[in-house]
Amino acid sequence: MQHKATTLADITRVVTVVDACTFGTDWMTWNTAGDRDGWVDAADDCSAQRKVPELLAEQVEAADLLLVNKIDMAGKEQVAVASSVARGLNKDADLFE
């Protein structure tokens, strides 16, 4: 059975938005999703145990297009780190800052 959304839209690209301000520090953390306020439902122990870098990697690896945003708010080094890590995780995606 087809999902209803597939009859309404033709999905040709997967876009991941990378926050230049936080991506580098989130990539280096040992935090889990459960450590972050509002990230998971309190009753969802499985999701709460997922490591933040693991979640970031999955999103970046799945993308066809990577958009590094908030570059106007981030420092040059933060933008460089975010772009470099994202590119390292996904060499095939188009990347825009």
Short mmCIF file of N, CA, C and O in Angstrom, two decimals:
data_model
loop_
_atom_site.label_atom_id
_atom_site.label_comp_id
_atom_site.label_asym_id
_atom_site.label_seq_id
_atom_site.Cartn_x
_atom_site.Cartn_y
_atom_site.Cartn_z
N MET A 1 0.84 -1.19 0.00
CA MET A 1 0.00 0.00 0.00
C MET A 1 0.88 1.25 0.00
O MET A 1 1.81 1.36 0.78
N GLN A 2 0.57 2.17 -0.88
CA GLN A 2 1.31 3.42 -0.95
C GLN A 2 0.90 4.36 0.19
O GLN A 2 -0.27 4.42 0.56
N HIS A 3 1.88 5.09 0.71
CA HIS A 3 1.57 6.11 1.71
C HIS A 3 0.89 7.27 1.01
O HIS A 3 1.22 7.61 -0.12
N LYS A 4 -0.07 7.86 1.69
CA LYS A 4 -0.85 8.95 1.12
C LYS A 4 0.03 10.10 0.61
O LYS A 4 -0.26 10.71 -0.41
N ALA A 5 1.11 10.37 1.31
CA ALA A 5 1.98 11.48 0.92
C ALA A 5 2.60 11.26 -0.46
O ALA A 5 2.86 12.22 -1.18
N THR A 6 2.84 10.01 -0.83
CA THR A 6 3.46 9.75 -2.13
C THR A 6 2.53 10.03 -3.30
O THR A 6 2.98 10.18 -4.42
N THR A 7 1.24 10.13 -3.03
CA THR A 7 0.31 10.50 -4.10
C THR A 7 0.17 12.01 -4.22
O THR A 7 -0.32 12.50 -5.23
N LEU A 8 0.63 12.73 -3.22
CA LEU A 8 0.52 14.19 -3.22
C LEU A 8 1.81 14.90 -3.61
O LEU A 8 1.77 16.04 -4.06
N ALA A 9 2.94 14.23 -3.43
CA ALA A 9 4.21 14.90 -3.68
C ALA A 9 5.20 13.93 -4.31
O ALA A 9 5.17 12.73 -4.03
N ASP A 10 6.07 14.47 -5.11
CA ASP A 10 7.15 13.70 -5.69
C ASP A 10 8.43 14.09 -4.96
O ASP A 10 8.96 15.18 -5.17
N ILE A 11 8.89 13.23 -4.09
CA ILE A 11 10.06 13.54 -3.28
C ILE A 11 11.29 13.08 -4.04
O ILE A 11 11.50 11.89 -4.26
N THR A 12 12.09 14.04 -4.46
CA THR A 12 13.27 13.72 -5.26
C THR A 12 14.57 14.02 -4.52
O THR A 12 15.62 13.58 -4.96
N ARG A 13 14.50 14.78 -3.43
CA ARG A 13 15.72 15.13 -2.69
C ARG A 13 15.46 15.03 -1.20
O ARG A 13 14.37 15.29 -0.73
N VAL A 14 16.51 14.68 -0.48
CA VAL A 14 16.48 14.70 0.98
C VAL A 14 17.41 15.84 1.40
O VAL A 14 18.59 15.86 1.05
N VAL A 15 16.86 16.80 2.13
CA VAL A 15 17.61 17.98 2.55
C VAL A 15 17.84 17.91 4.05
O VAL A 15 16.91 17.66 4.82
N THR A 16 19.08 18.12 4.46
CA THR A 16 19.42 18.22 5.88
C THR A 16 19.97 19.61 6.13
O THR A 16 20.86 20.07 5.43
N VAL A 17 19.41 20.27 7.14
CA VAL A 17 19.87 21.61 7.53
C VAL A 17 20.84 21.44 8.69
O VAL A 17 20.51 20.83 9.71
N VAL A 18 22.05 21.97 8.51
CA VAL A 18 23.11 21.86 9.50
C VAL A 18 23.28 23.22 10.17
O VAL A 18 23.55 24.21 9.50
N ASP A 19 23.09 23.27 11.48
CA ASP A 19 23.21 24.51 12.24
C ASP A 19 24.69 24.80 12.48
O ASP A 19 25.35 24.11 13.25
N ALA A 20 25.21 25.82 11.82
CA ALA A 20 26.63 26.16 11.92
C ALA A 20 27.03 26.54 13.35
O ALA A 20 28.18 26.33 13.74
N CYS A 21 26.10 27.06 14.12
CA CYS A 21 26.41 27.50 15.48
C CYS A 21 26.61 26.34 16.46
O CYS A 21 27.38 26.47 17.42
N THR A 22 25.92 25.24 16.24
CA THR A 22 25.93 24.16 17.23
C THR A 22 26.44 22.81 16.71
O THR A 22 26.72 21.91 17.51
N PHE A 23 26.56 22.64 15.42
CA PHE A 23 26.88 21.33 14.87
C PHE A 23 28.21 20.78 15.38
O PHE A 23 28.30 19.60 15.75
N GLY A 24 29.23 21.59 15.41
CA GLY A 24 30.55 21.12 15.86
C GLY A 24 30.55 20.65 17.30
O GLY A 24 31.08 19.58 17.61
N THR A 25 29.96 21.41 18.19
CA THR A 25 29.92 20.99 19.59
C THR A 25 28.97 19.83 19.80
O THR A 25 29.25 18.93 20.60
N ASP A 26 27.86 19.80 19.08
CA ASP A 26 26.94 18.65 19.18
C ASP A 26 27.61 17.39 18.65
O ASP A 26 27.38 16.29 19.16
N TRP A 27 28.44 17.53 17.63
CA TRP A 27 29.14 16.38 17.07
C TRP A 27 30.12 15.78 18.08
O TRP A 27 30.34 14.57 18.11
N MET A 28 30.69 16.62 18.94
CA MET A 28 31.71 16.17 19.89
C MET A 28 31.14 15.78 21.26
O MET A 28 31.89 15.41 22.15
N THR A 29 29.84 15.83 21.43
CA THR A 29 29.25 15.56 22.74
C THR A 29 29.01 14.07 22.95
O THR A 29 28.93 13.29 22.01
N TRP A 30 28.88 13.69 24.20
CA TRP A 30 28.49 12.33 24.58
C TRP A 30 27.03 12.30 25.01
O TRP A 30 26.54 11.27 25.46
N ASN A 31 26.34 13.43 24.87
CA ASN A 31 24.94 13.50 25.28
C ASN A 31 24.07 12.54 24.50
O ASN A 31 24.36 12.22 23.34
N THR A 32 22.98 12.15 25.15
CA THR A 32 21.95 11.37 24.47
C THR A 32 20.77 12.29 24.19
O THR A 32 20.67 13.39 24.76
N ALA A 33 19.88 11.83 23.33
CA ALA A 33 18.69 12.63 23.03
C ALA A 33 17.89 12.88 24.30
O ALA A 33 17.28 13.94 24.47
N GLY A 34 17.89 11.92 25.23
CA GLY A 34 17.16 12.08 26.49
C GLY A 34 17.74 13.15 27.39
O GLY A 34 17.06 13.66 28.28
N ASP A 35 19.00 13.51 27.17
CA ASP A 35 19.64 14.58 27.95
C ASP A 35 19.18 15.96 27.52
O ASP A 35 19.40 16.94 28.22
N ARG A 36 18.57 16.05 26.35
CA ARG A 36 18.16 17.34 25.78
C ARG A 36 16.68 17.57 26.04
O ARG A 36 15.84 16.73 25.75
N ASP A 37 16.37 18.72 26.60
CA ASP A 37 14.97 19.07 26.90
C ASP A 37 14.14 19.12 25.61
O ASP A 37 14.51 19.78 24.65
N GLY A 38 13.04 18.38 25.63
CA GLY A 38 12.09 18.42 24.53
C GLY A 38 12.44 17.58 23.32
O GLY A 38 11.73 17.60 22.33
N TRP A 39 13.53 16.83 23.36
CA TRP A 39 13.93 16.05 22.20
C TRP A 39 13.14 14.77 22.05
O TRP A 39 12.94 14.29 20.94
N VAL A 40 12.75 14.15 23.16
CA VAL A 40 12.04 12.88 23.10
C VAL A 40 10.89 12.87 24.10
O VAL A 40 10.89 13.61 25.08
N ASP A 41 9.94 12.00 23.85
CA ASP A 41 8.85 11.78 24.79
C ASP A 41 9.41 11.09 26.03
O ASP A 41 10.23 10.17 25.91
N ALA A 42 9.00 11.50 27.19
CA ALA A 42 9.52 10.94 28.44
C ALA A 42 9.34 9.43 28.54
O ALA A 42 10.13 8.75 29.20
N ALA A 43 8.35 8.90 27.90
CA ALA A 43 8.07 7.46 27.96
C ALA A 43 8.85 6.66 26.92
O ALA A 43 8.78 5.43 26.91
N ASP A 44 9.58 7.31 26.06
CA ASP A 44 10.30 6.64 24.97
C ASP A 44 11.76 6.41 25.36
O ASP A 44 12.65 7.16 24.99
N ASP A 45 12.01 5.33 26.10
CA ASP A 45 13.36 5.03 26.57
C ASP A 45 14.33 4.72 25.43
O ASP A 45 15.50 5.07 25.50
N CYS A 46 13.82 4.08 24.38
CA CYS A 46 14.69 3.73 23.25
C CYS A 46 15.26 4.98 22.59
O CYS A 46 16.47 5.09 22.40
N SER A 47 14.42 5.92 22.26
CA SER A 47 14.89 7.16 21.63
C SER A 47 15.76 7.97 22.57
O SER A 47 16.72 8.61 22.14
N ALA A 48 15.43 7.95 23.85
CA ALA A 48 16.18 8.72 24.83
C ALA A 48 17.63 8.26 24.94
O ALA A 48 18.50 9.04 25.32
N GLN A 49 17.91 7.03 24.58
CA GLN A 49 19.26 6.48 24.71
C GLN A 49 20.14 6.76 23.49
O GLN A 49 21.34 6.52 23.53
N ARG A 50 19.57 7.28 22.41
CA ARG A 50 20.34 7.54 21.19
C ARG A 50 21.33 8.67 21.41
O ARG A 50 21.01 9.71 21.97
N LYS A 51 22.55 8.49 21.00
CA LYS A 51 23.59 9.51 21.12
C LYS A 51 23.35 10.62 20.10
O LYS A 51 23.00 10.36 18.95
N VAL A 52 23.55 11.85 20.52
CA VAL A 52 23.33 13.01 19.65
C VAL A 52 24.18 12.92 18.38
O VAL A 52 23.66 13.11 17.27
N PRO A 53 25.49 12.61 18.46
CA PRO A 53 26.27 12.52 17.22
C PRO A 53 25.76 11.44 16.27
O PRO A 53 25.84 11.60 15.05
N GLU A 54 25.26 10.36 16.81
CA GLU A 54 24.69 9.28 15.99
C GLU A 54 23.49 9.79 15.20
O GLU A 54 23.33 9.50 14.01
N LEU A 55 22.64 10.57 15.86
CA LEU A 55 21.46 11.14 15.20
C LEU A 55 21.87 12.14 14.11
O LEU A 55 21.31 12.15 13.02
N LEU A 56 22.87 12.97 14.41
CA LEU A 56 23.36 13.93 13.43
C LEU A 56 23.93 13.20 12.21
O LEU A 56 23.65 13.58 11.07
N ALA A 57 24.73 12.18 12.46
CA ALA A 57 25.35 11.43 11.36
C ALA A 57 24.29 10.81 10.45
O ALA A 57 24.41 10.88 9.22
N GLU A 58 23.27 10.22 11.03
CA GLU A 58 22.22 9.60 10.23
C GLU A 58 21.54 10.61 9.31
O GLU A 58 21.26 10.31 8.14
N GLN A 59 21.29 11.80 9.84
CA GLN A 59 20.62 12.82 9.04
C GLN A 59 21.51 13.31 7.91
O GLN A 59 21.06 13.48 6.77
N VAL A 60 22.77 13.56 8.21
CA VAL A 60 23.70 14.06 7.20
C VAL A 60 23.97 12.99 6.14
O VAL A 60 23.99 13.27 4.94
N GLU A 61 24.15 11.76 6.56
CA GLU A 61 24.44 10.67 5.62
C GLU A 61 23.27 10.41 4.66
O GLU A 61 23.49 10.00 3.53
N ALA A 62 22.06 10.66 5.10
CA ALA A 62 20.87 10.40 4.27
C ALA A 62 20.59 11.51 3.27
O ALA A 62 19.79 11.33 2.35
N ALA A 63 21.25 12.63 3.40
CA ALA A 63 20.91 13.81 2.59
C ALA A 63 21.48 13.76 1.18
O ALA A 63 22.56 13.22 0.94
N ASP A 64 20.72 14.36 0.27
CA ASP A 64 21.21 14.65 -1.07
C ASP A 64 21.70 16.10 -1.14
O ASP A 64 22.47 16.46 -2.01
N LEU A 65 21.20 16.90 -0.21
CA LEU A 65 21.51 18.32 -0.17
C LEU A 65 21.74 18.72 1.29
O LEU A 65 20.89 18.48 2.14
N LEU A 66 22.89 19.33 1.57
CA LEU A 66 23.22 19.81 2.91
C LEU A 66 23.22 21.34 2.89
O LEU A 66 23.93 21.95 2.08
N LEU A 67 22.43 21.92 3.76
CA LEU A 67 22.37 23.38 3.88
C LEU A 67 22.96 23.78 5.23
O LEU A 67 22.40 23.45 6.27
N VAL A 68 24.09 24.45 5.21
CA VAL A 68 24.69 24.94 6.44
C VAL A 68 24.09 26.32 6.69
O VAL A 68 24.31 27.25 5.92
N ASN A 69 23.29 26.41 7.76
CA ASN A 69 22.59 27.67 8.01
C ASN A 69 23.15 28.38 9.23
O ASN A 69 24.05 27.89 9.90
N LYS A 70 22.61 29.57 9.47
CA LYS A 70 23.02 30.46 10.56
C LYS A 70 24.48 30.88 10.44
O LYS A 70 25.13 31.17 11.44
N ILE A 71 24.98 30.94 9.22
CA ILE A 71 26.38 31.33 9.04
C ILE A 71 26.60 32.80 9.40
O ILE A 71 27.72 33.20 9.71
N ASP A 72 25.53 33.57 9.39
CA ASP A 72 25.63 34.97 9.78
C ASP A 72 25.77 35.11 11.30
O ASP A 72 26.27 36.12 11.79
N MET A 73 25.37 34.10 12.05
CA MET A 73 25.42 34.12 13.51
C MET A 73 26.64 33.38 14.05
O MET A 73 27.05 33.58 15.19
N ALA A 74 27.20 32.49 13.24
CA ALA A 74 28.32 31.66 13.66
C ALA A 74 29.64 32.35 13.32
O ALA A 74 29.71 33.18 12.42
N GLY A 75 30.67 31.94 14.01
CA GLY A 75 32.01 32.41 13.67
C GLY A 75 32.53 31.65 12.46
O GLY A 75 32.02 30.60 12.09
N LYS A 76 33.58 32.18 11.83
CA LYS A 76 34.15 31.53 10.64
C LYS A 76 34.60 30.11 10.95
O LYS A 76 34.43 29.21 10.13
N GLU A 77 35.18 29.91 12.13
CA GLU A 77 35.65 28.57 12.50
C GLU A 77 34.48 27.60 12.69
O GLU A 77 34.56 26.44 12.29
N GLN A 78 33.40 28.09 13.28
CA GLN A 78 32.21 27.24 13.46
C GLN A 78 31.64 26.81 12.11
O GLN A 78 31.26 25.65 11.94
N VAL A 79 31.58 27.73 11.17
CA VAL A 79 31.08 27.41 9.83
C VAL A 79 32.01 26.40 9.17
O VAL A 79 31.55 25.41 8.58
N ALA A 80 33.31 26.61 9.29
CA ALA A 80 34.28 25.69 8.68
C ALA A 80 34.17 24.30 9.28
O ALA A 80 34.21 23.30 8.55
N VAL A 81 34.02 24.21 10.60
CA VAL A 81 33.90 22.91 11.27
C VAL A 81 32.61 22.21 10.83
O VAL A 81 32.62 21.02 10.48
N ALA A 82 31.49 22.94 10.85
CA ALA A 82 30.21 22.35 10.47
C ALA A 82 30.26 21.82 9.04
O ALA A 82 29.84 20.69 8.76
N SER A 83 30.79 22.61 8.14
CA SER A 83 30.87 22.21 6.73
C SER A 83 31.82 21.04 6.55
O SER A 83 31.53 20.09 5.80
N SER A 84 32.94 21.07 7.22
CA SER A 84 33.95 20.02 7.10
C SER A 84 33.43 18.68 7.63
O SER A 84 33.62 17.63 6.99
N VAL A 85 32.81 18.70 8.80
CA VAL A 85 32.28 17.46 9.37
C VAL A 85 31.15 16.92 8.49
O VAL A 85 31.11 15.72 8.19
N ALA A 86 30.26 17.80 8.05
CA ALA A 86 29.15 17.37 7.19
C ALA A 86 29.69 16.77 5.89
O ALA A 86 29.23 15.72 5.45
N ARG A 87 30.67 17.41 5.30
CA ARG A 87 31.27 16.91 4.05
C ARG A 87 31.96 15.57 4.31
O ARG A 87 31.89 14.66 3.49
N GLY A 88 32.62 15.42 5.45
CA GLY A 88 33.26 14.16 5.78
C GLY A 88 32.27 13.01 5.93
O GLY A 88 32.58 11.86 5.61
N LEU A 89 31.09 13.32 6.42
CA LEU A 89 30.05 12.30 6.59
C LEU A 89 29.34 11.97 5.29
O LEU A 89 28.80 10.87 5.14
N ASN A 90 29.30 12.93 4.37
CA ASN A 90 28.58 12.72 3.12
C ASN A 90 29.28 13.46 2.00
O ASN A 90 29.06 14.64 1.78
N LYS A 91 30.13 12.73 1.29
CA LYS A 91 30.92 13.33 0.21
C LYS A 91 30.11 13.56 -1.07
O LYS A 91 30.51 14.31 -1.93
N ASP A 92 28.96 12.89 -1.18
CA ASP A 92 28.19 12.94 -2.41
C ASP A 92 27.12 14.04 -2.45
O ASP A 92 26.66 14.41 -3.52
N ALA A 93 26.72 14.53 -1.30
CA ALA A 93 25.65 15.53 -1.25
C ALA A 93 26.16 16.90 -1.72
O ALA A 93 27.33 17.24 -1.54
N ASP A 94 25.25 17.67 -2.32
CA ASP A 94 25.56 19.07 -2.59
C ASP A 94 25.55 19.79 -1.26
O ASP A 94 24.72 19.51 -0.40
N LEU A 95 26.51 20.70 -1.06
CA LEU A 95 26.60 21.44 0.19
C LEU A 95 26.61 22.93 -0.09
O LEU A 95 27.36 23.40 -0.95
N PHE A 96 25.73 23.65 0.61
CA PHE A 96 25.63 25.11 0.45
C PHE A 96 25.72 25.77 1.81
O PHE A 96 25.13 25.31 2.77
N GLU A 97 26.47 26.85 1.86
CA GLU A 97 26.57 27.67 3.09
C GLU A 97 25.79 28.93 2.88
O GLU A 97 25.77 29.49 1.82
#
